Short mmCIF file of C-alpha atoms in Angstrom, two decimals:
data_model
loop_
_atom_site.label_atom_id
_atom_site.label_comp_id
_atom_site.label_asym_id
_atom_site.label_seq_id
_atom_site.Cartn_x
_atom_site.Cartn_y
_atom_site.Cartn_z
CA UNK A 4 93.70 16.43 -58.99
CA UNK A 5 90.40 16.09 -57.35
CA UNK A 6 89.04 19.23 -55.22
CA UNK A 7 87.13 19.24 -52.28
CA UNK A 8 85.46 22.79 -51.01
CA UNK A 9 84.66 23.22 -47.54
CA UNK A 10 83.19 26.19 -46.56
CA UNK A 11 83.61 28.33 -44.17
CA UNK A 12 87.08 28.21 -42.99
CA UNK A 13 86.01 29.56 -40.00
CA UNK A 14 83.07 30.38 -37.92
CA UNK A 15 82.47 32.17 -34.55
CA UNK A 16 79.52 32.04 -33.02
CA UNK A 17 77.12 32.65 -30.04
CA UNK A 18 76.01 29.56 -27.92
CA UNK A 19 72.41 28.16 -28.49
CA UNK A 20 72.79 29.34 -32.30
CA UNK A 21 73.40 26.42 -35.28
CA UNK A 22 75.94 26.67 -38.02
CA UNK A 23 76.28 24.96 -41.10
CA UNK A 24 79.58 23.76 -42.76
CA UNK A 25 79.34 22.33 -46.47
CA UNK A 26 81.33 20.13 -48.22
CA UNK A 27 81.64 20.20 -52.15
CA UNK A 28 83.18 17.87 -54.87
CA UNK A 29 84.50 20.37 -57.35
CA UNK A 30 85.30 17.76 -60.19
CA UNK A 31 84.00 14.59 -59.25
CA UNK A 32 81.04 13.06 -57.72
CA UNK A 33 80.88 11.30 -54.57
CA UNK A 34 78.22 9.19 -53.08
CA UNK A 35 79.67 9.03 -50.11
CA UNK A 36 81.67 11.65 -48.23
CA UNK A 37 83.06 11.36 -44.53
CA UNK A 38 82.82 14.06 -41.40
CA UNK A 39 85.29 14.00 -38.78
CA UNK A 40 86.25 15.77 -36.22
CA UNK A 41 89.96 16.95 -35.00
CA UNK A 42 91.32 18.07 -31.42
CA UNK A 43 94.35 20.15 -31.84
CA UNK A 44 97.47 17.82 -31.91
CA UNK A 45 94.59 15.33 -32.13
CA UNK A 46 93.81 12.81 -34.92
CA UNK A 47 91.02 12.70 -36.61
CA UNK A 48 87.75 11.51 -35.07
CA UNK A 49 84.98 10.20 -37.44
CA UNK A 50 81.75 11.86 -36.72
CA UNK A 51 79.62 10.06 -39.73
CA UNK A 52 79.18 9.02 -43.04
CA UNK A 53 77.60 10.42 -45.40
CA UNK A 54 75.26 8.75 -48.19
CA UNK A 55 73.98 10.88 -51.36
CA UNK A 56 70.14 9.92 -51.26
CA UNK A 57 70.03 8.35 -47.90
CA UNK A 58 70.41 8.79 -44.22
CA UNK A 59 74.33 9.18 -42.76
CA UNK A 60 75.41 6.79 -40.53
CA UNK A 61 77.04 7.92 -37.22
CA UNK A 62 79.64 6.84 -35.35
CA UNK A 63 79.00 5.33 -31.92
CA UNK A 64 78.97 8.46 -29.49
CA UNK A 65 78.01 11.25 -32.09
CA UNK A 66 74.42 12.55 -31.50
CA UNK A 67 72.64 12.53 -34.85
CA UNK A 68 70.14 15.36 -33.43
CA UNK A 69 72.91 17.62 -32.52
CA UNK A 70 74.85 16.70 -35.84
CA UNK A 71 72.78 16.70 -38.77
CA UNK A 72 74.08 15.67 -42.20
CA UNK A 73 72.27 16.28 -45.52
CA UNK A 74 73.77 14.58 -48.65
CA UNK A 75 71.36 15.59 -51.32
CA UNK A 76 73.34 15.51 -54.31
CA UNK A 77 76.53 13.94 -55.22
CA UNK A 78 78.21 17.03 -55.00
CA UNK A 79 77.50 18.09 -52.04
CA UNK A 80 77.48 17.58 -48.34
CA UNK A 81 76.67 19.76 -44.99
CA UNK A 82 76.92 19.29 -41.39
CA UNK A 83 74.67 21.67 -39.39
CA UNK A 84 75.73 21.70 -35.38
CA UNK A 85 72.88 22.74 -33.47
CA UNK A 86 71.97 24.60 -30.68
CA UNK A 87 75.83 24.93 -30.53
CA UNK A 88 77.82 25.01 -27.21
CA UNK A 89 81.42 25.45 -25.93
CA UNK A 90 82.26 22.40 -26.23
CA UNK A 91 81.18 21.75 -29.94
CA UNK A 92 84.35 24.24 -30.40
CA UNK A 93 86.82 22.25 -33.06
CA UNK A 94 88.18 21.83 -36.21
CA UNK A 95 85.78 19.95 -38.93
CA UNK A 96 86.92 18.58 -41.83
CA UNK A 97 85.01 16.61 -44.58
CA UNK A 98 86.89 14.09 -47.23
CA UNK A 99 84.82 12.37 -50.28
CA UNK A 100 85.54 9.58 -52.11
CA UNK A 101 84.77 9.51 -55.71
CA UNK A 102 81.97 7.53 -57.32
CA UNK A 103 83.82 6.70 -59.76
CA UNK A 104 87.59 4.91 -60.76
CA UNK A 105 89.87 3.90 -58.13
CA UNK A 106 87.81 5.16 -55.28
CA UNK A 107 90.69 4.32 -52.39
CA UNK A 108 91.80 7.21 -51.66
CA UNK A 109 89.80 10.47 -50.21
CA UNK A 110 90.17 13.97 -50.96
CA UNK A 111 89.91 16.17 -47.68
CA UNK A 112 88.47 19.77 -47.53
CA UNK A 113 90.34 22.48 -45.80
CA UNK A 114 88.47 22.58 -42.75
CA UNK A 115 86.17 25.01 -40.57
CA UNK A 116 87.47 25.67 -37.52
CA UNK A 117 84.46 26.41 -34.91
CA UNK A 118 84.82 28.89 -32.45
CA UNK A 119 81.44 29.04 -29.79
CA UNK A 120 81.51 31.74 -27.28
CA UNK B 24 87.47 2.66 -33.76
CA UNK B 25 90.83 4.48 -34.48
CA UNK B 26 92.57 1.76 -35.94
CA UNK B 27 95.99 2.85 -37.41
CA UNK B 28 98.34 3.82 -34.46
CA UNK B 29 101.44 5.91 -34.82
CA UNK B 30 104.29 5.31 -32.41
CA UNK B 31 103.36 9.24 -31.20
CA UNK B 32 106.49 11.44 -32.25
CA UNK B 33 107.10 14.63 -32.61
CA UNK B 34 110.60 14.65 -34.83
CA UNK B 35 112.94 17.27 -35.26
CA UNK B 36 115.38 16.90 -37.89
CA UNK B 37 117.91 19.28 -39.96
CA UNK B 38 117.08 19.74 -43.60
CA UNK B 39 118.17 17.34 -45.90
CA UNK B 40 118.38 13.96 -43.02
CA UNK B 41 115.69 11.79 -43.68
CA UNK B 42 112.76 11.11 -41.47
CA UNK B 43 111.32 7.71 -40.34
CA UNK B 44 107.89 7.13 -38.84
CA UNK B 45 106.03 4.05 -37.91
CA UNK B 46 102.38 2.90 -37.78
CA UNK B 47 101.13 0.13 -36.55
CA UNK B 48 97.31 -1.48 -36.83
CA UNK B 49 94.80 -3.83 -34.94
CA UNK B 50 93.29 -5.83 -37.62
CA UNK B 51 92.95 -7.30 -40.82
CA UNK B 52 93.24 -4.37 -43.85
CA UNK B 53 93.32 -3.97 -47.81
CA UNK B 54 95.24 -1.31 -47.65
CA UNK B 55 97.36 1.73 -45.82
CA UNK B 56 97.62 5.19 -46.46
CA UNK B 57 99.56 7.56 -45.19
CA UNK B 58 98.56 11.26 -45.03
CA UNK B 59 99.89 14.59 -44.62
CA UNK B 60 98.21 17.99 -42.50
CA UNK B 61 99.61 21.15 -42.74
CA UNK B 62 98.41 23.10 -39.30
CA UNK B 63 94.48 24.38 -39.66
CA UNK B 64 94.27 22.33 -43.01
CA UNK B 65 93.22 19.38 -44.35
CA UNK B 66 94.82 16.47 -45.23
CA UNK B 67 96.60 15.24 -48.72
CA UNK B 68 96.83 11.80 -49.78
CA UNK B 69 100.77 10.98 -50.11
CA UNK B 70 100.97 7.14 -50.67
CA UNK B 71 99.07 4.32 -50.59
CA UNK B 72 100.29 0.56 -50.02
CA UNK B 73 98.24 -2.89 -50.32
CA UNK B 74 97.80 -5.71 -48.01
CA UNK B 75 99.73 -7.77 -50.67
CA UNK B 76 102.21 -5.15 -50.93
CA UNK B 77 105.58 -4.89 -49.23
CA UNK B 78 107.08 -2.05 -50.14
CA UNK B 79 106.31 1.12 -52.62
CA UNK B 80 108.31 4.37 -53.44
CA UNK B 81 106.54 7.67 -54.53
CA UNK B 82 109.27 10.41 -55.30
CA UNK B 83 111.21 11.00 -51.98
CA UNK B 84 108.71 9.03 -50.13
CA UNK B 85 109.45 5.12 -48.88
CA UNK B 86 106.63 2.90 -47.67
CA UNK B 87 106.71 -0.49 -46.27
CA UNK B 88 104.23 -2.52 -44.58
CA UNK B 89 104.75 -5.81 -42.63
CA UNK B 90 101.30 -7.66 -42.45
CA UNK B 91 102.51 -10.05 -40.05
CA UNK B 92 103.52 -7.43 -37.55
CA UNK B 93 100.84 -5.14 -38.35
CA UNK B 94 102.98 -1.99 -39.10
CA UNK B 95 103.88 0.08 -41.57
CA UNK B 96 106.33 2.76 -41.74
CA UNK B 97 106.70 6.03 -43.72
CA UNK B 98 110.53 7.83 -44.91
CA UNK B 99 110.66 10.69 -46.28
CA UNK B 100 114.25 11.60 -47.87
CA UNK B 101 116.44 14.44 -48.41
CA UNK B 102 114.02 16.55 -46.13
CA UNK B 103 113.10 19.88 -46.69
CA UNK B 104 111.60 22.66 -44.67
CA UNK B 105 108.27 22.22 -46.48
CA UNK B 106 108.04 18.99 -45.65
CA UNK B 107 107.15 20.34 -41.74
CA UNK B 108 103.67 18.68 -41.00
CA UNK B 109 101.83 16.24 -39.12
CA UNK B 110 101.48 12.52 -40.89
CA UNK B 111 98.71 9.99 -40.43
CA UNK B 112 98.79 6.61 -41.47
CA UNK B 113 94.94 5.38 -42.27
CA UNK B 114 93.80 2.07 -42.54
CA UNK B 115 90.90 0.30 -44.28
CA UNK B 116 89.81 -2.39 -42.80
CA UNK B 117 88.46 -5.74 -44.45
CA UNK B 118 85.68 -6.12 -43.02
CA UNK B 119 83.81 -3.05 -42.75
CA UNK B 120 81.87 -0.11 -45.05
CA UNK B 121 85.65 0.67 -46.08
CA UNK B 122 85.87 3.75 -44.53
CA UNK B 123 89.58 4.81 -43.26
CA UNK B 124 90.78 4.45 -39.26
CA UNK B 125 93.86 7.13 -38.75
CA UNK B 126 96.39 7.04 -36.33
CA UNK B 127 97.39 9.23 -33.88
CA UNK B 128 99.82 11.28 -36.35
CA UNK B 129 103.10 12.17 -36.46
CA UNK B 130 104.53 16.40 -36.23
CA UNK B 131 107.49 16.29 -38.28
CA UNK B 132 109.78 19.91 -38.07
CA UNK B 133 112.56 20.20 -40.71
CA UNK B 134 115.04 22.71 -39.72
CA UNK B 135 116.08 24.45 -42.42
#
Protein backbone atom coordinates (compact mmCIF):
# COMPACT_ATOMS: atom_id res chain seq x y z
CA UNK A 1 0.00 0.00 0.00
CA UNK A 2 0.80 3.61 -0.22
CA UNK A 3 3.63 5.05 2.27
CA UNK A 4 3.79 8.19 3.82
CA UNK A 5 7.31 9.30 5.66
CA UNK A 6 7.24 11.74 8.29
CA UNK A 7 10.24 12.68 9.73
CA UNK A 8 11.35 13.11 12.75
CA UNK A 9 9.42 11.05 15.09
CA UNK A 10 10.38 13.21 17.61
CA UNK A 11 11.91 16.47 18.39
CA UNK A 12 12.95 18.35 21.61
CA UNK A 13 13.79 21.56 21.54
CA UNK A 14 14.69 24.96 23.19
CA UNK A 15 12.02 27.81 23.09
CA UNK A 16 12.54 30.70 20.52
CA UNK A 17 14.28 27.99 18.14
CA UNK A 18 12.18 26.61 14.76
CA UNK A 19 11.89 23.03 13.74
CA UNK A 20 10.98 21.49 10.68
CA UNK A 21 8.86 18.27 10.22
CA UNK A 22 8.59 16.77 6.54
CA UNK A 23 6.20 14.80 5.02
CA UNK A 24 7.04 12.36 2.04
CA UNK A 25 4.97 10.24 -0.49
CA UNK A 26 7.12 7.17 -0.85
CA UNK A 27 5.16 5.64 -3.91
CA UNK A 28 2.78 8.01 -5.06
CA UNK A 29 2.42 11.60 -5.74
CA UNK A 30 0.24 13.92 -4.04
CA UNK A 31 -0.75 17.40 -4.87
CA UNK A 32 -2.22 17.94 -1.96
CA UNK A 33 -1.28 16.72 1.51
CA UNK A 34 -3.01 17.74 4.93
CA UNK A 35 -1.29 18.96 8.49
CA UNK A 36 -3.05 18.48 11.59
CA UNK A 37 -2.54 18.68 14.81
CA UNK A 38 -3.45 16.11 17.85
CA UNK A 39 -3.91 16.72 21.77
CA UNK A 40 -3.36 13.55 23.59
CA UNK A 41 -6.76 11.65 23.84
CA UNK A 42 -7.58 14.45 21.39
CA UNK A 43 -8.76 14.17 17.74
CA UNK A 44 -7.22 15.47 15.18
CA UNK A 45 -7.16 19.22 14.53
CA UNK A 46 -6.51 20.45 10.91
CA UNK A 47 -3.80 22.97 10.84
CA UNK A 48 -3.71 23.46 6.77
CA UNK A 49 -3.65 22.24 3.50
CA UNK A 50 -1.19 21.83 1.54
CA UNK A 51 -0.95 22.56 -2.38
CA UNK A 52 2.19 21.27 -4.54
CA UNK A 53 3.05 24.61 -6.49
CA UNK A 54 0.97 26.97 -4.52
CA UNK A 55 0.33 28.59 -1.22
CA UNK A 56 -1.42 26.19 1.75
CA UNK A 57 -4.48 27.19 2.97
CA UNK A 58 -5.00 27.44 6.78
CA UNK A 59 -7.53 26.69 8.90
CA UNK A 60 -9.34 29.50 10.73
CA UNK A 61 -7.18 30.05 14.01
CA UNK A 62 -3.74 28.65 12.72
CA UNK A 63 -1.16 31.48 12.24
CA UNK A 64 0.40 31.04 8.82
CA UNK A 65 3.63 33.08 10.12
CA UNK A 66 4.14 30.80 12.98
CA UNK A 67 3.25 27.67 10.74
CA UNK A 68 4.85 27.68 7.53
CA UNK A 69 4.18 25.02 4.89
CA UNK A 70 6.28 24.46 1.73
CA UNK A 71 4.87 21.98 -0.87
CA UNK A 72 7.44 22.15 -3.58
CA UNK A 73 7.17 18.95 -5.18
CA UNK A 74 4.61 16.33 -5.25
CA UNK A 75 6.49 14.32 -3.04
CA UNK A 76 7.02 16.24 -0.51
CA UNK A 77 5.74 18.44 2.22
CA UNK A 78 7.21 20.37 5.50
CA UNK A 79 5.85 22.29 8.28
CA UNK A 80 8.45 24.56 9.97
CA UNK A 81 7.07 25.93 13.63
CA UNK A 82 8.80 28.98 14.40
CA UNK A 83 10.17 30.76 17.05
CA UNK A 84 8.70 27.70 18.93
CA UNK A 85 7.12 27.95 22.45
CA UNK A 86 5.60 25.69 25.18
CA UNK A 87 2.65 25.64 23.98
CA UNK A 88 3.44 24.62 20.28
CA UNK A 89 4.28 21.21 22.31
CA UNK A 90 2.09 18.29 20.36
CA UNK A 91 1.85 15.58 18.23
CA UNK A 92 1.92 16.46 14.24
CA UNK A 93 0.90 14.31 11.81
CA UNK A 94 0.68 14.81 7.97
CA UNK A 95 -1.73 12.51 5.55
CA UNK A 96 -1.59 12.90 1.50
CA UNK A 97 -3.89 12.04 -0.86
CA UNK A 98 -2.78 10.68 -4.09
CA UNK A 99 -2.87 12.52 -7.40
CA UNK A 100 -3.85 9.91 -8.93
CA UNK A 101 -6.84 6.84 -8.92
CA UNK A 102 -9.33 6.75 -6.30
CA UNK A 103 -7.99 9.63 -4.34
CA UNK A 104 -10.67 9.17 -1.19
CA UNK A 105 -8.83 7.95 1.10
CA UNK A 106 -5.46 9.49 2.83
CA UNK A 107 -2.42 7.87 3.88
CA UNK A 108 -1.17 9.33 7.35
CA UNK A 109 2.55 9.62 8.41
CA UNK A 110 3.67 8.40 11.74
CA UNK A 111 3.88 11.54 13.45
CA UNK A 112 6.50 13.94 15.27
CA UNK A 113 5.78 14.43 18.53
CA UNK A 114 7.16 18.06 19.68
CA UNK A 115 8.58 18.50 22.86
CA UNK A 116 9.59 22.61 23.64
CA UNK A 117 11.31 23.24 26.84
CA UNK B 1 -14.99 22.46 11.66
CA UNK B 2 -14.74 18.93 13.27
CA UNK B 3 -17.53 17.45 11.66
CA UNK B 4 -17.77 13.65 12.39
CA UNK B 5 -18.66 13.16 16.15
CA UNK B 6 -18.14 9.97 18.06
CA UNK B 7 -20.49 9.21 20.92
CA UNK B 8 -16.96 9.59 23.19
CA UNK B 9 -16.21 5.97 24.60
CA UNK B 10 -13.63 4.46 25.94
CA UNK B 11 -14.65 0.45 25.64
CA UNK B 12 -13.33 -2.32 27.40
CA UNK B 13 -14.13 -5.61 26.16
CA UNK B 14 -12.71 -9.37 26.59
CA UNK B 15 -11.11 -10.85 23.52
CA UNK B 16 -13.13 -12.36 21.11
CA UNK B 17 -16.82 -10.06 22.04
CA UNK B 18 -17.35 -7.74 19.46
CA UNK B 19 -17.14 -4.02 19.71
CA UNK B 20 -19.70 -1.37 18.55
CA UNK B 21 -19.03 2.33 18.06
CA UNK B 22 -21.08 5.11 16.71
CA UNK B 23 -20.49 8.37 14.79
CA UNK B 24 -22.61 10.75 14.05
CA UNK B 25 -22.24 14.04 11.54
CA UNK B 26 -23.60 17.68 10.99
CA UNK B 27 -24.03 17.91 7.36
CA UNK B 28 -24.40 16.79 4.02
CA UNK B 29 -21.30 14.13 2.98
CA UNK B 30 -20.07 11.77 0.02
CA UNK B 31 -18.66 9.65 2.09
CA UNK B 32 -17.40 8.19 5.75
CA UNK B 33 -14.37 6.74 6.83
CA UNK B 34 -13.48 5.29 9.68
CA UNK B 35 -9.87 5.22 10.98
CA UNK B 36 -7.68 3.54 13.30
CA UNK B 37 -4.48 5.15 15.74
CA UNK B 38 -2.31 3.10 17.51
CA UNK B 39 -0.89 5.44 20.59
CA UNK B 40 2.05 8.02 19.21
CA UNK B 41 1.15 6.86 15.56
CA UNK B 42 -0.63 7.72 12.78
CA UNK B 43 -3.66 6.72 11.49
CA UNK B 44 -4.70 3.70 8.92
CA UNK B 45 -7.54 3.82 6.69
CA UNK B 46 -9.91 0.73 7.72
CA UNK B 47 -13.20 1.25 5.71
CA UNK B 48 -14.81 3.53 3.77
CA UNK B 49 -18.74 3.86 3.12
CA UNK B 50 -20.74 6.20 0.53
CA UNK B 51 -23.52 8.56 0.98
CA UNK B 52 -25.54 6.09 -1.22
CA UNK B 53 -24.32 3.30 0.74
CA UNK B 54 -25.99 1.51 3.62
CA UNK B 55 -23.99 -0.91 4.74
CA UNK B 56 -20.33 -2.49 3.79
CA UNK B 57 -18.22 -5.37 5.37
CA UNK B 58 -14.33 -5.43 5.18
CA UNK B 59 -12.99 -8.72 6.88
CA UNK B 60 -14.12 -8.57 10.61
CA UNK B 61 -15.13 -5.06 10.20
CA UNK B 62 -19.14 -3.95 9.83
CA UNK B 63 -20.08 -0.47 8.65
CA UNK B 64 -23.37 1.12 8.35
CA UNK B 65 -24.41 4.54 7.80
CA UNK B 66 -27.95 6.06 8.16
CA UNK B 67 -28.05 9.37 6.06
CA UNK B 68 -31.22 10.36 7.46
CA UNK B 69 -29.98 10.27 11.01
CA UNK B 70 -26.62 11.35 10.24
CA UNK B 71 -24.67 8.43 11.88
CA UNK B 72 -22.71 5.81 11.18
CA UNK B 73 -21.44 3.09 13.22
CA UNK B 74 -18.32 0.85 13.19
CA UNK B 75 -18.19 -3.30 14.61
CA UNK B 76 -15.46 -4.91 14.80
CA UNK B 77 -15.90 -8.87 15.43
CA UNK B 78 -14.29 -11.63 17.13
CA UNK B 79 -11.92 -9.00 18.85
CA UNK B 80 -8.49 -9.44 19.45
CA UNK B 81 -5.89 -7.86 21.63
CA UNK B 82 -4.37 -6.11 18.60
CA UNK B 83 -7.26 -4.63 17.78
CA UNK B 84 -6.60 -2.11 21.11
CA UNK B 85 -6.66 1.48 19.53
CA UNK B 86 -8.39 4.61 19.22
CA UNK B 87 -11.04 4.88 16.06
CA UNK B 88 -12.10 7.97 14.18
CA UNK B 89 -14.82 8.21 11.93
CA UNK B 90 -13.99 11.13 9.15
CA UNK B 91 -16.29 12.74 7.03
CA UNK B 92 -16.12 14.53 3.66
CA UNK B 93 -18.30 16.91 3.24
CA UNK B 94 -20.23 17.93 -0.09
CA UNK B 95 -19.64 21.02 -0.27
CA UNK B 96 -16.22 21.86 0.48
CA UNK B 97 -12.28 21.37 -0.91
CA UNK B 98 -13.04 17.60 0.18
CA UNK B 99 -10.84 17.48 2.83
CA UNK B 100 -11.87 14.97 5.86
CA UNK B 101 -13.64 16.33 9.41
CA UNK B 102 -12.81 13.48 12.26
CA UNK B 103 -14.57 12.84 15.21
CA UNK B 104 -13.69 12.84 18.54
CA UNK B 105 -12.42 9.02 18.46
CA UNK B 106 -13.09 6.13 20.13
CA UNK B 107 -10.12 4.03 22.73
CA UNK B 108 -11.06 0.59 22.28
CA UNK B 109 -9.00 -2.05 24.97
CA UNK B 110 -9.36 -5.79 24.14
CA UNK B 111 -8.53 -7.85 27.05
CA UNK B 112 -6.86 -10.62 26.07
Amino acid sequence: GAVVSQHPSWVICKSGTSVKIECRSLDFQATTMFWYRQFPKQSLMLMATSNEGSKATYEQGVEKDKFLINHASLTLSTLTVTSAHPEDSSFYICSARPSQGANEKLFFGSGTQLSVL
Amino acid sequence: SQQGEEDPQALSIQEGENATMNCSYKTSINNLQWYRQNSGRGLVHLILIRSNEREKHSGRLRVTLDTSKKSSSLLITASRAADTASYFCATTERQGNNRLAFGKGNQVVVIP
